[in-house]
Short mmCIF file of C-alpha atoms in Angstrom, two decimals:
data_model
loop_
_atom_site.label_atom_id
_atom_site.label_comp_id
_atom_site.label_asym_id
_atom_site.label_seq_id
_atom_site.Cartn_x
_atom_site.Cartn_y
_atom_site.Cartn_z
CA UNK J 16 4.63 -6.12 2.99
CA UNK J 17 5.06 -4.40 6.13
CA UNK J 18 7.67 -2.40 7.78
CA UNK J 19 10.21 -5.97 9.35
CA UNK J 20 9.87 -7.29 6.07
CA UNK J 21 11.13 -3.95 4.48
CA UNK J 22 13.78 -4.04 7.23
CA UNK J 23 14.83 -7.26 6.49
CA UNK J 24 14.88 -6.37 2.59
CA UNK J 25 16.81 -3.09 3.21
CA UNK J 26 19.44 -4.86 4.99
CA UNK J 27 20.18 -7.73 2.77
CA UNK J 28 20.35 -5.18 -0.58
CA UNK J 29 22.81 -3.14 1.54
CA UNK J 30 24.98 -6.62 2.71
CA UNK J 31 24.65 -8.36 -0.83
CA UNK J 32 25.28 -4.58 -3.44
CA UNK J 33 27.28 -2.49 -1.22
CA UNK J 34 28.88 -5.22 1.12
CA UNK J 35 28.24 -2.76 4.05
CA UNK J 36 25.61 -3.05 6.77
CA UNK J 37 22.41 -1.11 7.28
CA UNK J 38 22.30 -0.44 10.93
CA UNK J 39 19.12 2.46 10.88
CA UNK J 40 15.66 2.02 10.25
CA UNK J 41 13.58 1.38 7.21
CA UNK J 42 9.99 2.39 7.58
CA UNK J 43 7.09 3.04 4.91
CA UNK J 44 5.43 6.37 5.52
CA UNK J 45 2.11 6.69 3.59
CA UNK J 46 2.50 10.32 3.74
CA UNK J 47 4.83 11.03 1.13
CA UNK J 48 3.53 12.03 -2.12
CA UNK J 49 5.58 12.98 -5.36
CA UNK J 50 8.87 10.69 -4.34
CA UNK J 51 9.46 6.73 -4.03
CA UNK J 52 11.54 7.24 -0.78
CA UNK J 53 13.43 9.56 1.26
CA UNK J 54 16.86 9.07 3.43
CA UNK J 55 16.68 11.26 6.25
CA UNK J 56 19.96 12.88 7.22
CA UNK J 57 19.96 13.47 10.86
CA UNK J 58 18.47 10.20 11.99
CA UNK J 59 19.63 8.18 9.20
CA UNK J 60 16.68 6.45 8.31
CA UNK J 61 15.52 5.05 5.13
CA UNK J 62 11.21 6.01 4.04
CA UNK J 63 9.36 4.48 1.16
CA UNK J 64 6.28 5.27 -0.24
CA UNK J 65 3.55 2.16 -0.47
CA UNK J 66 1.74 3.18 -3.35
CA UNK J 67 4.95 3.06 -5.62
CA UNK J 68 4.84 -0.62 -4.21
CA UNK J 69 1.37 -1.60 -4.66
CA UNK J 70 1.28 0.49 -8.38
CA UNK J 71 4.69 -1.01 -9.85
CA UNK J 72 5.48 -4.20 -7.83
CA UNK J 73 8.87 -5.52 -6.10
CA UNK J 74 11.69 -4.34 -8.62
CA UNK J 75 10.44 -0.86 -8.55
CA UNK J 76 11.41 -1.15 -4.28
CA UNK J 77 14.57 -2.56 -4.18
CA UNK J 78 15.15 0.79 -7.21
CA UNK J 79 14.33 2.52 -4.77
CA UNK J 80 16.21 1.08 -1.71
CA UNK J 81 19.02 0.63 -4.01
CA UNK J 82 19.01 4.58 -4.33
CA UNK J 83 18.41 5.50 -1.15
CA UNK J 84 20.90 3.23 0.27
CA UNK J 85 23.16 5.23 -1.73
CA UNK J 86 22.74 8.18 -0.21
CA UNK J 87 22.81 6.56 3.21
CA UNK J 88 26.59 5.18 2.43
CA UNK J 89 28.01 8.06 0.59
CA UNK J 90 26.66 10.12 3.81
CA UNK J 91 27.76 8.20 6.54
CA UNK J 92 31.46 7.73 4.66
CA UNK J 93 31.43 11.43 4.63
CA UNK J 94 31.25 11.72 0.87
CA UNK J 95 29.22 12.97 -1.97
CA UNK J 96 25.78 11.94 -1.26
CA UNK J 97 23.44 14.36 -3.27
CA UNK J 98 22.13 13.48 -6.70
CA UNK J 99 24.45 15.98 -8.63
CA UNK J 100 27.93 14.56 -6.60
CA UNK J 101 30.32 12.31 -8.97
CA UNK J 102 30.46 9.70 -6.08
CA UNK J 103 26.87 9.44 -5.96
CA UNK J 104 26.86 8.69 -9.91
CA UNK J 105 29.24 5.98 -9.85
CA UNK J 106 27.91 4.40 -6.93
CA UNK J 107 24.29 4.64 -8.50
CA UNK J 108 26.16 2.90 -11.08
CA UNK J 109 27.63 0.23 -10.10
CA UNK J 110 24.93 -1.22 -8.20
CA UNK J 111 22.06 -0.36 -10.87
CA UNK J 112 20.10 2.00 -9.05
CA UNK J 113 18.00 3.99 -10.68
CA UNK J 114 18.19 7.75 -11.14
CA UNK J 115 14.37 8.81 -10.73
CA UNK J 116 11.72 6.26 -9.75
CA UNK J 117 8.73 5.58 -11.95
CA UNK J 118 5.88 8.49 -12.04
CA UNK J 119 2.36 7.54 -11.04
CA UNK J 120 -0.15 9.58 -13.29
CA UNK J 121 -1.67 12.76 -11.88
CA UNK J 122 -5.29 13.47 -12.06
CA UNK J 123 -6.16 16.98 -13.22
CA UNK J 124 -9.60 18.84 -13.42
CA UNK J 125 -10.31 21.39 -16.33
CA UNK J 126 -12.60 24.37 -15.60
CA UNK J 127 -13.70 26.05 -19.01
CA UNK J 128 -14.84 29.91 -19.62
CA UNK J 129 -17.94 30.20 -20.51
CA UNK J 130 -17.60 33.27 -22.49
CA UNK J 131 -13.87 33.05 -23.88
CA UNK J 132 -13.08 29.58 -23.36
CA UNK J 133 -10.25 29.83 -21.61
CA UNK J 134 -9.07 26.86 -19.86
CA UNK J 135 -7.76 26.30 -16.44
CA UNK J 136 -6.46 22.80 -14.83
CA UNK J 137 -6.41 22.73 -11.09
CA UNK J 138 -5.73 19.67 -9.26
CA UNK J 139 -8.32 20.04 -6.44
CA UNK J 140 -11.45 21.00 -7.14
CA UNK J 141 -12.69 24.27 -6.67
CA UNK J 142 -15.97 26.38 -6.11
CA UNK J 143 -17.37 27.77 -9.91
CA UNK J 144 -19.40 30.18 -7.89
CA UNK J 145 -16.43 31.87 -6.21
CA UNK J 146 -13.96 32.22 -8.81
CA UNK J 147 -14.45 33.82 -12.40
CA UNK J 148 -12.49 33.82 -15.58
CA UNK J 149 -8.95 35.82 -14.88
CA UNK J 150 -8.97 36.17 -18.43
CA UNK J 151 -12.38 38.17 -18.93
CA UNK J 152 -14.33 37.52 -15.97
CA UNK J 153 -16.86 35.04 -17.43
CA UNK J 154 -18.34 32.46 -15.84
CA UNK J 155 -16.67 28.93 -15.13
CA UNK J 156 -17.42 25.64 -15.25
CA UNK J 157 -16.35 22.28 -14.81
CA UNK J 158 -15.09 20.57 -18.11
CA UNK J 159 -13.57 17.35 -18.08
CA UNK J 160 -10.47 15.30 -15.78
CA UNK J 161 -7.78 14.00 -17.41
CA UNK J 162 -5.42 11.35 -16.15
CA UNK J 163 -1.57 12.36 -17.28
#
């Protein structure tokens, strides 16, 4: 999918759920990281992450349109558009957007003590020779990753 398909998508979810018209852009930017989209406030525009795409398939986009096209209404109506407002609830509502999208599991690396064995999970790796135990300043080393 690229970013006139997504367009095209965007608009038809806002025409056929909230029987309004999307007049800004919808883009994908690959640089987001921990959300499924964003709606941008001064310009209006809609963002969605790829990867929640290629990890969880079609439904799990129009979620997220459906979301962030509720923000874009309740903002340009000059109502309550943030996630703890009622109108934002009952809009989320009645069109079945979801609350939170899904999560994609997080890599983490474990660095054990050598003397204590204290544990440490970092999610970028990092230089055993450098650091020490903050515990009893033993020596560390790498352990295992886990995948939450």
């Amino acid at each position: 999918m690229n970013d006139i398909s997504l367009q095209k998508l965007v608009q038809r979810i806002s025409q056929d759920d909230f029987r309004k018209p999307f007049l800004h852009k919808a883009l994908f930017n690959t640089r987001l990281q921990t959300t499924g989209g964003r709606y941008l406030l001064k310009s209006h525009d809609i963002e969605v992450n790829p990867k929640y795409v290629e990890k969880f398939g079609h439904d799990e986009l129009v979620g997220i349109i459906k979301h962030e096209l509720c923000h874009y209404h309740l903002h340009l109506e000059g109502r309550g558009y943030r996630h703890r407002d009622r109108d934002f609830r009952v809009l989320m509502q009645k069109v079945g957007a979801p609350r939170f999208c899904s999560r994609i599991p997080q890599s983490y690396l474990v660095y054990r003590c050598q003397q204590c064995d204290a544990r440490y999970r970092r999610r970028k790796r990092m230089d055993v020779a450098r650091y020490v135990c903050g515990a009893c300043k033993g020596k560390l080393i790498f352990f295992e990753k886990i995948v939450d």
